[in-house]
Short mmCIF file of C-alpha atoms and ligand atoms in Angstrom, two decimals:
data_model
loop_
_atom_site.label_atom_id
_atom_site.label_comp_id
_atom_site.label_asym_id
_atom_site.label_seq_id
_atom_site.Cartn_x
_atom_site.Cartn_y
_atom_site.Cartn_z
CA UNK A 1 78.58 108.75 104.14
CA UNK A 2 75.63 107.54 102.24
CA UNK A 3 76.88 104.96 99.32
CA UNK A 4 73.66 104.96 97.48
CA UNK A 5 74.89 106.16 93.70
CA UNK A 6 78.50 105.41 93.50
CA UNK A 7 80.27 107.05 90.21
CA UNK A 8 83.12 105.93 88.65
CA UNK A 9 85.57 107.84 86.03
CA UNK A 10 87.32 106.07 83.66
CA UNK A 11 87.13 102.31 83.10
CA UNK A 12 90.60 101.04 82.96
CA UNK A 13 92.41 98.82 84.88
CA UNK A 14 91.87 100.39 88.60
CA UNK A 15 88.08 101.59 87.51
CA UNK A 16 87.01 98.35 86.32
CA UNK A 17 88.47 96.86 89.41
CA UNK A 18 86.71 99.38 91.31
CA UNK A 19 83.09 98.61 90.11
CA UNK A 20 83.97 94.39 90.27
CA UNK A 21 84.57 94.72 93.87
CA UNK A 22 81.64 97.15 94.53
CA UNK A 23 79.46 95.27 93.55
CA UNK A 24 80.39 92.25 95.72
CA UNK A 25 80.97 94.32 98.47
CA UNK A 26 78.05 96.99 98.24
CA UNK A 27 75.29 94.85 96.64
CA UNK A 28 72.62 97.87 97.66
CA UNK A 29 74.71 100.61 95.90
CA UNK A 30 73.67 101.72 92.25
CA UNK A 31 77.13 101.88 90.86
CA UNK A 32 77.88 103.62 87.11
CA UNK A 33 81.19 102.74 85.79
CA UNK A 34 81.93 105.67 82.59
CA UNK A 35 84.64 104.98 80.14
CA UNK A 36 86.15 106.63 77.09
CA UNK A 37 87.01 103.52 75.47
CA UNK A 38 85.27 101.20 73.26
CA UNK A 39 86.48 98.73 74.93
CA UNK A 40 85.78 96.53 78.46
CA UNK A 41 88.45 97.22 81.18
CA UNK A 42 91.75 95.58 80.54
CA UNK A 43 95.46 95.83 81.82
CA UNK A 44 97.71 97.87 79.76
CA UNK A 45 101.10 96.26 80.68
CA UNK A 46 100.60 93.45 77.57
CA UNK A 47 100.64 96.13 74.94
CA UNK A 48 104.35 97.16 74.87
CA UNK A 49 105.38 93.32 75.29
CA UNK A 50 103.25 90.29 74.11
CA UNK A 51 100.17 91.96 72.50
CA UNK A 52 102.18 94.05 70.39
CA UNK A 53 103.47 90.49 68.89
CA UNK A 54 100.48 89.08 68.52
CA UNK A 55 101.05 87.06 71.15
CA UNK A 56 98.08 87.41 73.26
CA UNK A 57 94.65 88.61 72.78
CA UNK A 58 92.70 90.83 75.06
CA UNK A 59 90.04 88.68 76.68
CA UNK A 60 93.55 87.19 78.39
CA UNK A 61 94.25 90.46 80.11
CA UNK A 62 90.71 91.27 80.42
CA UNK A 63 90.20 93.10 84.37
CA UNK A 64 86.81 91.16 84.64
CA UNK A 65 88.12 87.98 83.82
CA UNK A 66 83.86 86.33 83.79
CA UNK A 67 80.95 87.80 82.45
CA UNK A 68 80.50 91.49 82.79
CA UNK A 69 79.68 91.61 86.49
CA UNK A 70 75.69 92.25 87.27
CA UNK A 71 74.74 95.14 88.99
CA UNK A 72 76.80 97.86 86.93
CA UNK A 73 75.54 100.43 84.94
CA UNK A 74 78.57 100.49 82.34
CA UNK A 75 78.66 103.51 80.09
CA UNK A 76 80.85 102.08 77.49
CA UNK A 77 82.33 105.38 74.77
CA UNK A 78 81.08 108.04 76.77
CA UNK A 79 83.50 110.78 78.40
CA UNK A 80 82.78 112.27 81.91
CA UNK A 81 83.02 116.25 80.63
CA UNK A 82 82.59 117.96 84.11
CA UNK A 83 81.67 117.29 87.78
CA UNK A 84 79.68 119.40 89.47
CA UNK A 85 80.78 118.85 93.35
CA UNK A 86 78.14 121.18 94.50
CA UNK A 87 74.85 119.54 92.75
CA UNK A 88 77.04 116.01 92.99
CA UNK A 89 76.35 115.46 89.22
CA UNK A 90 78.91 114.29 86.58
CA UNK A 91 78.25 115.65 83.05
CA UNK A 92 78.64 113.57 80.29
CA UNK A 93 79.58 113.22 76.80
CA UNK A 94 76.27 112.34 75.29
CA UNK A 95 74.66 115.38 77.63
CA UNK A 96 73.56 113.11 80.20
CA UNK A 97 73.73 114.09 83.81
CA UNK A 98 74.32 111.43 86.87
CA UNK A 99 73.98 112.24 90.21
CA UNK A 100 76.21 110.78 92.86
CA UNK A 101 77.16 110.16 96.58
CA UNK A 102 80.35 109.09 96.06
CA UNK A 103 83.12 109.33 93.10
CA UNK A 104 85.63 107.58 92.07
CA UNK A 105 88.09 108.94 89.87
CA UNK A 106 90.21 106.55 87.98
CA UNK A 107 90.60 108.07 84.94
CA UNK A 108 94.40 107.50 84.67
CA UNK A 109 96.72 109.22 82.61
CA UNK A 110 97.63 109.85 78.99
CA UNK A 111 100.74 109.49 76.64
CA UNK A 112 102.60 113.16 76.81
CA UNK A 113 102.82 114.80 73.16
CA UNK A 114 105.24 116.02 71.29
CA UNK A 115 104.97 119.37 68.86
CA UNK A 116 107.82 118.90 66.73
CA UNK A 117 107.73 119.18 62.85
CA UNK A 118 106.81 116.01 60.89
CA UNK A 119 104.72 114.85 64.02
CA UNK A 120 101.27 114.49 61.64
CA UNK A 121 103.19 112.33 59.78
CA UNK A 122 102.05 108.20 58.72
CA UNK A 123 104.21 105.92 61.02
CA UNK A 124 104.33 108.38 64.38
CA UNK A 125 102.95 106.51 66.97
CA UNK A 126 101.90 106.98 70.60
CA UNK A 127 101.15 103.73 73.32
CA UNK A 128 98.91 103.97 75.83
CA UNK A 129 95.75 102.44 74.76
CA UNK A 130 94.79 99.60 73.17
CA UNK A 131 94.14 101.15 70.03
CA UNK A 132 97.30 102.77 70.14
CA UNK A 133 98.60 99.18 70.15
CA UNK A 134 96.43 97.41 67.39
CA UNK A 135 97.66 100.72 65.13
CA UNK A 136 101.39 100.36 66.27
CA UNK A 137 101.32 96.82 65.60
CA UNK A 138 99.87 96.79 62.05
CA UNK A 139 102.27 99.72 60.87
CA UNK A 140 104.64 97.76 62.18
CA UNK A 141 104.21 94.64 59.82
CA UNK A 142 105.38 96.92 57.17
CA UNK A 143 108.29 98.35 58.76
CA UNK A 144 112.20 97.92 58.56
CA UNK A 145 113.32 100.52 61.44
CA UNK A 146 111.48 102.40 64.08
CA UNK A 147 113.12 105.24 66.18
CA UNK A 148 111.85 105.52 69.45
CA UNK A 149 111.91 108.60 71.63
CA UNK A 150 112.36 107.88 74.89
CA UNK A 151 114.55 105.59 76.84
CA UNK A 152 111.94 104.97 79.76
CA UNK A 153 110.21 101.35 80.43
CA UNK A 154 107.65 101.30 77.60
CA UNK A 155 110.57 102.30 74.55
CA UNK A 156 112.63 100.29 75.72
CA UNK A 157 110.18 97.29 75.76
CA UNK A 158 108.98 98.56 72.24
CA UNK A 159 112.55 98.61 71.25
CA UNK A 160 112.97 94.93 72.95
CA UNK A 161 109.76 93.56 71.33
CA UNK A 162 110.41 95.10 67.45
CA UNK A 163 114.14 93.62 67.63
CA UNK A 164 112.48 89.93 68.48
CA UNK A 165 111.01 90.36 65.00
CA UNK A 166 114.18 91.50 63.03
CA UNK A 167 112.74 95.28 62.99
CA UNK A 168 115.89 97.80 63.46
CA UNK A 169 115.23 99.73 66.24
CA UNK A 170 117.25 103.28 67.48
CA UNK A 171 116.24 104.89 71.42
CA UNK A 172 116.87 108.59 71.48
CA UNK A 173 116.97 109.56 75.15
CA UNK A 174 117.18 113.02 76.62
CA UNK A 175 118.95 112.15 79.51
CA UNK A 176 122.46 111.00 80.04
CA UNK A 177 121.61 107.38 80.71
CA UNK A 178 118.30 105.07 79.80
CA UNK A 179 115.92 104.57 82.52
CA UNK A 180 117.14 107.67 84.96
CA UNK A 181 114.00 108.00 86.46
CA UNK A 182 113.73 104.21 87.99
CA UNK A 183 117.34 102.66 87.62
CA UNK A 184 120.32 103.62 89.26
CA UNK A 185 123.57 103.44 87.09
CA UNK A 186 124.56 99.55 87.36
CA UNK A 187 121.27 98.30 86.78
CA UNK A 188 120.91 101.23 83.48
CA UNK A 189 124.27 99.82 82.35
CA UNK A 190 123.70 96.40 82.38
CA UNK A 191 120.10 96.91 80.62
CA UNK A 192 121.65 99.59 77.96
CA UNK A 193 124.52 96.60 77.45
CA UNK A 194 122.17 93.87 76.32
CA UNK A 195 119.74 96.20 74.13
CA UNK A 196 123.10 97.11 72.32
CA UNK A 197 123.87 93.59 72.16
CA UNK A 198 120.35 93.10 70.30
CA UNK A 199 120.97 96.06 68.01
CA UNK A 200 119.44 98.91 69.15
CA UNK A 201 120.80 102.02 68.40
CA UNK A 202 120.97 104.39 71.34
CA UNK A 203 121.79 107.90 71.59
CA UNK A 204 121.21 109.64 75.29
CA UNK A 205 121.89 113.15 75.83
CA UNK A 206 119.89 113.88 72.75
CA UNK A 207 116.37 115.15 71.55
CA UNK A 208 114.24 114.47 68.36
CA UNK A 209 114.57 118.13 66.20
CA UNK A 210 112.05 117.17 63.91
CA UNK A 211 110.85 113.83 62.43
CA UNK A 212 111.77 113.53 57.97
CA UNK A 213 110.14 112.26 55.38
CA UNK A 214 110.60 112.52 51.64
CA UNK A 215 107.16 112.56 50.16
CA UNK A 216 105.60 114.82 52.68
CA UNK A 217 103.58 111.80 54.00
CA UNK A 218 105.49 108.81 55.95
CA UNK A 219 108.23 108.96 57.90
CA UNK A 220 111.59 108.36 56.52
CA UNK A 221 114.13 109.60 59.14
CA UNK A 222 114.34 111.56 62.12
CA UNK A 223 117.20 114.31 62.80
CA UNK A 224 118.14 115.02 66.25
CA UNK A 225 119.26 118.35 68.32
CA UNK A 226 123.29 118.03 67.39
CA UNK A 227 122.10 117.41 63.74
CA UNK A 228 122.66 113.80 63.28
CA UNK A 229 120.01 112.12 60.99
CA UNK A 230 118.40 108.88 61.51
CA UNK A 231 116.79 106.94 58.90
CA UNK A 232 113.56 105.09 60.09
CA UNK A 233 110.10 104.14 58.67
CA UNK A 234 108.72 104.50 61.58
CA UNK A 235 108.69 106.59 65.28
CA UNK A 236 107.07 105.90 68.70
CA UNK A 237 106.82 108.80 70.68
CA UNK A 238 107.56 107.40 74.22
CA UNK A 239 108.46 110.46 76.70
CA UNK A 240 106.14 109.84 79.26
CA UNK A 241 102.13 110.82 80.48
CA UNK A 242 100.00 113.23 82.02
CA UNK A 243 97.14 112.83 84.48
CA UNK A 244 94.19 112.92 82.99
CA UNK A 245 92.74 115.40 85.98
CA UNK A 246 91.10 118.17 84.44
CA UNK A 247 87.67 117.20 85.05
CA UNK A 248 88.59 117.25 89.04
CA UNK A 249 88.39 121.61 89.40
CA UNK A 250 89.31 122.73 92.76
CA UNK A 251 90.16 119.20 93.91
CA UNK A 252 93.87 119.52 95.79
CA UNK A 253 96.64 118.32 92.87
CA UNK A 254 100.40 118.50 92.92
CA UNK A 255 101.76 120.75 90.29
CA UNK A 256 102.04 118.01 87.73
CA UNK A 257 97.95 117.65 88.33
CA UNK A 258 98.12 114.53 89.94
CA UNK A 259 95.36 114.37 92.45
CA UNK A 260 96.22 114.53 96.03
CA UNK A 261 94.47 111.74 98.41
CA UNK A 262 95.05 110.62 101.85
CA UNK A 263 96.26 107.27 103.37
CA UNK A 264 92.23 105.80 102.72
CA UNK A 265 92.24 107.70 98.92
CA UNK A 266 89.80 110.59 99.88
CA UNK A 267 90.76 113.66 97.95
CA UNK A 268 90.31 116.70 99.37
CA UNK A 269 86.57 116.45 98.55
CA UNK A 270 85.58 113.90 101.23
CA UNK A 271 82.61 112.44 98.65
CA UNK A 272 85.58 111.99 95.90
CA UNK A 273 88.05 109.34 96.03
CA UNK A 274 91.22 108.91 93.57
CA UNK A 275 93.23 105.35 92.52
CA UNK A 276 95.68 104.13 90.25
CA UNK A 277 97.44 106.71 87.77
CA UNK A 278 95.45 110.08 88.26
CA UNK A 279 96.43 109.84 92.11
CA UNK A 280 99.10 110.35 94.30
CA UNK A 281 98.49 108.54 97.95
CA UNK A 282 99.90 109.98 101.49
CA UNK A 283 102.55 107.17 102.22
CA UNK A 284 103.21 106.72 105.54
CA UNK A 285 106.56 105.22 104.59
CA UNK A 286 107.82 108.03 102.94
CA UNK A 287 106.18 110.75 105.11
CA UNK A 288 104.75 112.09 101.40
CA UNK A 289 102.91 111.44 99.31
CA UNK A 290 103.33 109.60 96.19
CA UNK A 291 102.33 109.06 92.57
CA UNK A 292 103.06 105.56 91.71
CA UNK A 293 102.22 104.04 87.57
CA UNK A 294 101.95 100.39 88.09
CA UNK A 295 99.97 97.55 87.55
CA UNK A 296 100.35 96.79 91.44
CA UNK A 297 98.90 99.89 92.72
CA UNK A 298 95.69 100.23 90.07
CA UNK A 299 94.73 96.75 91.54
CA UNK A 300 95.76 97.21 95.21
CA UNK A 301 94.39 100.65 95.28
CA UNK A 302 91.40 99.73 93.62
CA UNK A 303 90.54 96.92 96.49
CA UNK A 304 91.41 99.13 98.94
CA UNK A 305 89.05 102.05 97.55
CA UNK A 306 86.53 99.42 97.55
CA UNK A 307 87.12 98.74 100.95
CA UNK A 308 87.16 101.79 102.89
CA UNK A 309 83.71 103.05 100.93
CA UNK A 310 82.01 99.83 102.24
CA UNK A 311 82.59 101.48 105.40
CA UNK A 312 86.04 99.71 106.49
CA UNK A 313 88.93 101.16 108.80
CA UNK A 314 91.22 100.76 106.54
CA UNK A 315 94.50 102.71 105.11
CA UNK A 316 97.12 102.11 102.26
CA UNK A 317 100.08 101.32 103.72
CA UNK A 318 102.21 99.06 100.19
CA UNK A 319 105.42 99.88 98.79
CA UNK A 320 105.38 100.55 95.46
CA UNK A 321 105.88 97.61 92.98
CA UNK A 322 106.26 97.28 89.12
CA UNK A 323 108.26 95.68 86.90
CA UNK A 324 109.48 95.47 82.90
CA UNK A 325 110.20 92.53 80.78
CA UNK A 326 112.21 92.99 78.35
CA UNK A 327 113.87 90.30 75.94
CA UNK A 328 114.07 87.35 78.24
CA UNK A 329 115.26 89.78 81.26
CA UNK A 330 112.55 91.43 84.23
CA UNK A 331 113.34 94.43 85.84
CA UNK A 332 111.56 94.52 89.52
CA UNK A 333 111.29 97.91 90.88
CA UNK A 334 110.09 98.60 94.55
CA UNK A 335 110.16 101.60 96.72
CA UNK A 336 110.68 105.04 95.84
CA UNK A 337 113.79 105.67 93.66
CA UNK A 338 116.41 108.44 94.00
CA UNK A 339 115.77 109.88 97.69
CA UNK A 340 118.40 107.42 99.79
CA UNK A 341 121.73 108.87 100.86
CA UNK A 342 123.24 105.17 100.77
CA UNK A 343 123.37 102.77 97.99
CA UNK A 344 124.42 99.44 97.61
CA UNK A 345 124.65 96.87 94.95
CA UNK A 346 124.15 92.61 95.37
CA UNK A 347 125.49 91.43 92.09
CA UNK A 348 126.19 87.77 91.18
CA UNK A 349 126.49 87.91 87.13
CA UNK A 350 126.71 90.58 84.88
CA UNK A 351 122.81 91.26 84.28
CA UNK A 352 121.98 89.49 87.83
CA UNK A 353 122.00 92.18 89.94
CA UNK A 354 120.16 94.04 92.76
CA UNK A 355 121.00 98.10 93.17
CA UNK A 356 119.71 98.97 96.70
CA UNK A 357 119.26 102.36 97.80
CA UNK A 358 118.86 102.96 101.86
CA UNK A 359 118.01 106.61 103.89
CA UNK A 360 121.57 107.63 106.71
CA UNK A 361 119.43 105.34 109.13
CA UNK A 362 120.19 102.22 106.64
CA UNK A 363 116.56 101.66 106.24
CA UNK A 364 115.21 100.82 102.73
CA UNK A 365 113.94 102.97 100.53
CA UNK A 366 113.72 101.32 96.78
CA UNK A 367 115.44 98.47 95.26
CA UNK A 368 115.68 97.61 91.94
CA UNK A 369 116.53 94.18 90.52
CA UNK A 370 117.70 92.77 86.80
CA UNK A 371 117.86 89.16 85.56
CA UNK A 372 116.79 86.46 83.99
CA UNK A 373 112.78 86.25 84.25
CA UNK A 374 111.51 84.89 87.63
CA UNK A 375 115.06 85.20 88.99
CA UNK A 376 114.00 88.14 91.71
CA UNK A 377 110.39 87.94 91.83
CA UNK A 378 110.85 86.50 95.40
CA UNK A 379 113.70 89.00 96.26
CA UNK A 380 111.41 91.94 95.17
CA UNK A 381 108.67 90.78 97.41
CA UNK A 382 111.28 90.53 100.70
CA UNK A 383 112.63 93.82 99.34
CA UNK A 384 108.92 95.17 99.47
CA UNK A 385 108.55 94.05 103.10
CA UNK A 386 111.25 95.13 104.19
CA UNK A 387 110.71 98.79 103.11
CA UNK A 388 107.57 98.32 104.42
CA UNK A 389 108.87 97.25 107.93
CA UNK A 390 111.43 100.10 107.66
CA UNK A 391 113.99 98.15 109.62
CA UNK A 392 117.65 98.93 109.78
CA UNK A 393 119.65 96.23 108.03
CA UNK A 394 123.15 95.98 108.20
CA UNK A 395 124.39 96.94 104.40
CA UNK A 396 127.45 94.04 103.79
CA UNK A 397 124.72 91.64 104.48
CA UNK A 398 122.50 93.15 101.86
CA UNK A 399 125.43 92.94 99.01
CA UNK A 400 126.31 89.11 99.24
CA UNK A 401 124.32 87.12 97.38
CA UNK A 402 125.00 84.24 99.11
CA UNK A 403 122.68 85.58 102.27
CA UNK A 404 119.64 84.81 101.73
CA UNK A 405 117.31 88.27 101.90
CA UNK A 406 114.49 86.48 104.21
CA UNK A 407 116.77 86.48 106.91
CA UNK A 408 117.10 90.14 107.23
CA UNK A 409 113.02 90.23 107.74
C1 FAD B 1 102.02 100.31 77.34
C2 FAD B 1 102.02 100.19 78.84
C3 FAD B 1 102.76 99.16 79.44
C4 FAD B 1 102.78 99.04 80.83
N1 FAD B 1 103.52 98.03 81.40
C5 FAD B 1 103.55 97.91 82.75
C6 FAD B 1 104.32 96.86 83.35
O1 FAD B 1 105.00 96.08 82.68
N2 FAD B 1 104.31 96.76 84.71
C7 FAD B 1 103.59 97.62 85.50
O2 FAD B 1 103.61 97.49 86.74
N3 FAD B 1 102.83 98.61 84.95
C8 FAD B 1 102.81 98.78 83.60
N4 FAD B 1 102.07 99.79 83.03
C9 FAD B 1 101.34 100.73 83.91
C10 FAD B 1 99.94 100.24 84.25
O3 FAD B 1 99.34 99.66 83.13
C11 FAD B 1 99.12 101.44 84.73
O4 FAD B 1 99.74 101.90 85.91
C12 FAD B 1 97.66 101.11 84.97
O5 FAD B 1 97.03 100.82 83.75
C13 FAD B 1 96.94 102.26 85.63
O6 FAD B 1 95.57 101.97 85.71
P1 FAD B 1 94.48 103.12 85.82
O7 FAD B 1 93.16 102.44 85.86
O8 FAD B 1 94.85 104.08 86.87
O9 FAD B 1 94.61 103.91 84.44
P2 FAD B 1 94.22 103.40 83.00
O10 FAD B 1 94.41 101.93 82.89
O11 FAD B 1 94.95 104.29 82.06
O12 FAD B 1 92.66 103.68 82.86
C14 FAD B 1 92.10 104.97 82.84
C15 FAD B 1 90.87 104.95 81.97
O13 FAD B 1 90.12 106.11 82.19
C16 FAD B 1 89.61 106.59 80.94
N5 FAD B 1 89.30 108.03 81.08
C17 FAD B 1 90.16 109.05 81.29
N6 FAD B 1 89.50 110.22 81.41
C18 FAD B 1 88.17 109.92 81.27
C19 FAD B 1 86.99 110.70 81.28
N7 FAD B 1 87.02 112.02 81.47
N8 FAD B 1 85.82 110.07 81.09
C20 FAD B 1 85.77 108.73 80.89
N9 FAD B 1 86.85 107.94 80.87
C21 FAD B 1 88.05 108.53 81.06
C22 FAD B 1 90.76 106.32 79.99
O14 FAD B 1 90.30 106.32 78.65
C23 FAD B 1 91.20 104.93 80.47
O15 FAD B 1 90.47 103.91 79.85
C24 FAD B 1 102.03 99.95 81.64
C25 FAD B 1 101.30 100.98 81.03
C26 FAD B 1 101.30 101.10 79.65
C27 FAD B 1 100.52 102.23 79.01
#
């Protein structure tokens, strides 16, 4: 494969990784990095948790950490609008053309909308960028109560952060418990405990009818499906995201539009390559393949990417890892949630506790630890191993906390 003009779509977190390591690795390449934002890449995790507080600026979560680095032609504000795979030309926003060799396609995802009346509103808010944040944030300095929709990882951390400043704070979830998609009941439990604890107001098994207000401008209330009426000043829409994969026509997706790669992150156009958000990796673990949102895998996939175009043997062979902080508690996820048969739970405190979940051969499949911060960083990474090693481990073992998880590697 020649590497001469290397492309690169979207210039987040995995796409500024992408063109860092290209350039060390592929001096000779021309490589164009093309981003949307007005901004240089950075890591989104800080703006549901510290940056939202003011607690950090973004030159601290900056990707490229030094100087821009030589050698790439960064298209700061412009959109990719097409690719042509048969000329091997993106189009661009300001009607530019660029040729390339290889692509990269890192262009993430996006917050999922939500049509429901009142949704043009003053004080509705989406997260994903860092805009999105810098808004949230100022609206917030006028605010007494924000209901959030959604009980998934970034509401809840909204809902952890706004309480930490005395801001009320209500989590409408559609489901019957917070978190379904990544915690299993104990660890949901234990999480929904302390937010209640804190003050937030939580209603599952519930959706947002429409979103109030009183002067036809700013939110005042919400009212949800069985009627019930909320009063707020403020609402974060916080339901989830879409790929952002319409630019990649004919490229194999799965039928949320998350683009399809292999175990080296070729799509099904061999010159095209996917990372991070927009793609979903064969796993060799799993046997499938797998969309995974995480800080981990925009940075591991993005080195990996890197590799394998420099010409490297190389496959992607990680168990997913991410994690949440909320208040002073972490939630570690790893694995693949909700496909074991077996589950088992290590638990040494109230909100210190492990939920495992195994396949009928007792081999790992996801694990998914809450405590104080710190407290299972080093379980998460044995956890992550041993997925990765697929091992059979013997399941009263795994549930005493006194047994050190190392020895099972
Ligand atoms: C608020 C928030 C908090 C998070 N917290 C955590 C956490 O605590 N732990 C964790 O593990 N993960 C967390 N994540 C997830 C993690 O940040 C993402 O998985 C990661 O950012 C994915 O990186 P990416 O490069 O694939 O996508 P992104 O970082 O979204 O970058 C994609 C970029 O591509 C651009 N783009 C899209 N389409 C085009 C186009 N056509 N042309 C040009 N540019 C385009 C977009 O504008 C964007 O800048 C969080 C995410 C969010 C939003």
């Amino acid at each position: 494969m020649s590497n001469k003009r290397i492309v690169i779509v979207g210039a987040g977190h995995a796409g500024g990784r992408v063109a860092q390591r290209l350039a060390q690795l592929c001096p000779q390449a021309g490589i164009t990095l093309i981003g949307r934002e007005t901004v240089a890449p950075y890591e989104r995790p800080p703006l549901s948790k510290e940056y939202l507080l003011g607690l950090s600026s973004v030159e601290q979560f900056a990707v490229w950490q030094d100087a821009s680095p030589a050698l790439i032609d960064y298209r700061m504000g412009i959109e990719v609008t097409g690719i042509d795979r048969r000329r091997k030309k993106v189009t661009v926003s300001d009607g530019a053309e660029i040729g390339y060799d290889t692509l990269v396609l890192a262009s993430g995802r996006r917050s999922r909308r939500l049509a429901v009346a009142g949704d043009h509103l003053a004080g509705v808010h989406y997260l994903r960028t860092i805009n999105d944040a810098d808004e949230l944030a100022a609206s917030l300095s006028g605010a007494t109560s924000i209901a959030i929709v959604g009980g998934g990882l970034i509401g809840l951390e909204v809902a952890a952060a706004v309480r930490s400043r005395g801001i009320g704070a209500s989590v409408i979830e559609a489901g019957k418990t917070l978190l379904g998609r990544v915690a299993a009941a104990p660890v949901s439990e234990a999480l929904t405990r302390r937010h209640i604890d804190e003050g937030v107001n939580i209603r599952t098994g519930r959706t947002l009818n429409r979103i109030d207000s009183k002067d036809g401008h700013s939110v005042n209330g919400i009212t949800l499906s069985d009627g019930e009426k909320i009063a707020c000043d403020r609402t974060l829409i916080a339901i989830g995201s879409e790929p952002e994969s319409a630019i990649a026509i004919d490229i194999q997706k799965d039928a949320q539009g998350v683009v399809l790669v292999d175990n080296q992150l070729r799509s099904s156009d061999p010159n095209i390559f996917a990372v991070g958000d927009v793609a979903s990796h064969w796993s060799s673990i799993y046997e499938q393949n797998i969309a995974v949102e995480s800080w981990q895998n925009a940075e591991q996939q993005a080195n990996l990417v890197c590799r394998v175009i420099a010409g490297e043997k190389t496959t992607y062979e990680l168990a997913p890892v991410s994690w949440s902080d909320q208040y002073d508690l972490t939630m570690n996820m790893v694995g693949m949630p909700n496909i074991g048969s077996v589950s088992v739970v290590r638990q040494s405190s109230p909100d210190e506790i492990i939920h495992f979940e195994f396949d009928s051969a007792m081999r790992l499949l996801y694990a998914c630890a809450l405590g104080k911060r710190g407290k299972h960083a080093r379980a998460a990474q044995v956890a992550q191993r041993l997925i990765e090693r697929r091992k059979p481990l013997d399941a009263s073992l795994v549930a005493d906390p006194a047994i050190d998880l190392r020895k099972m590697l």
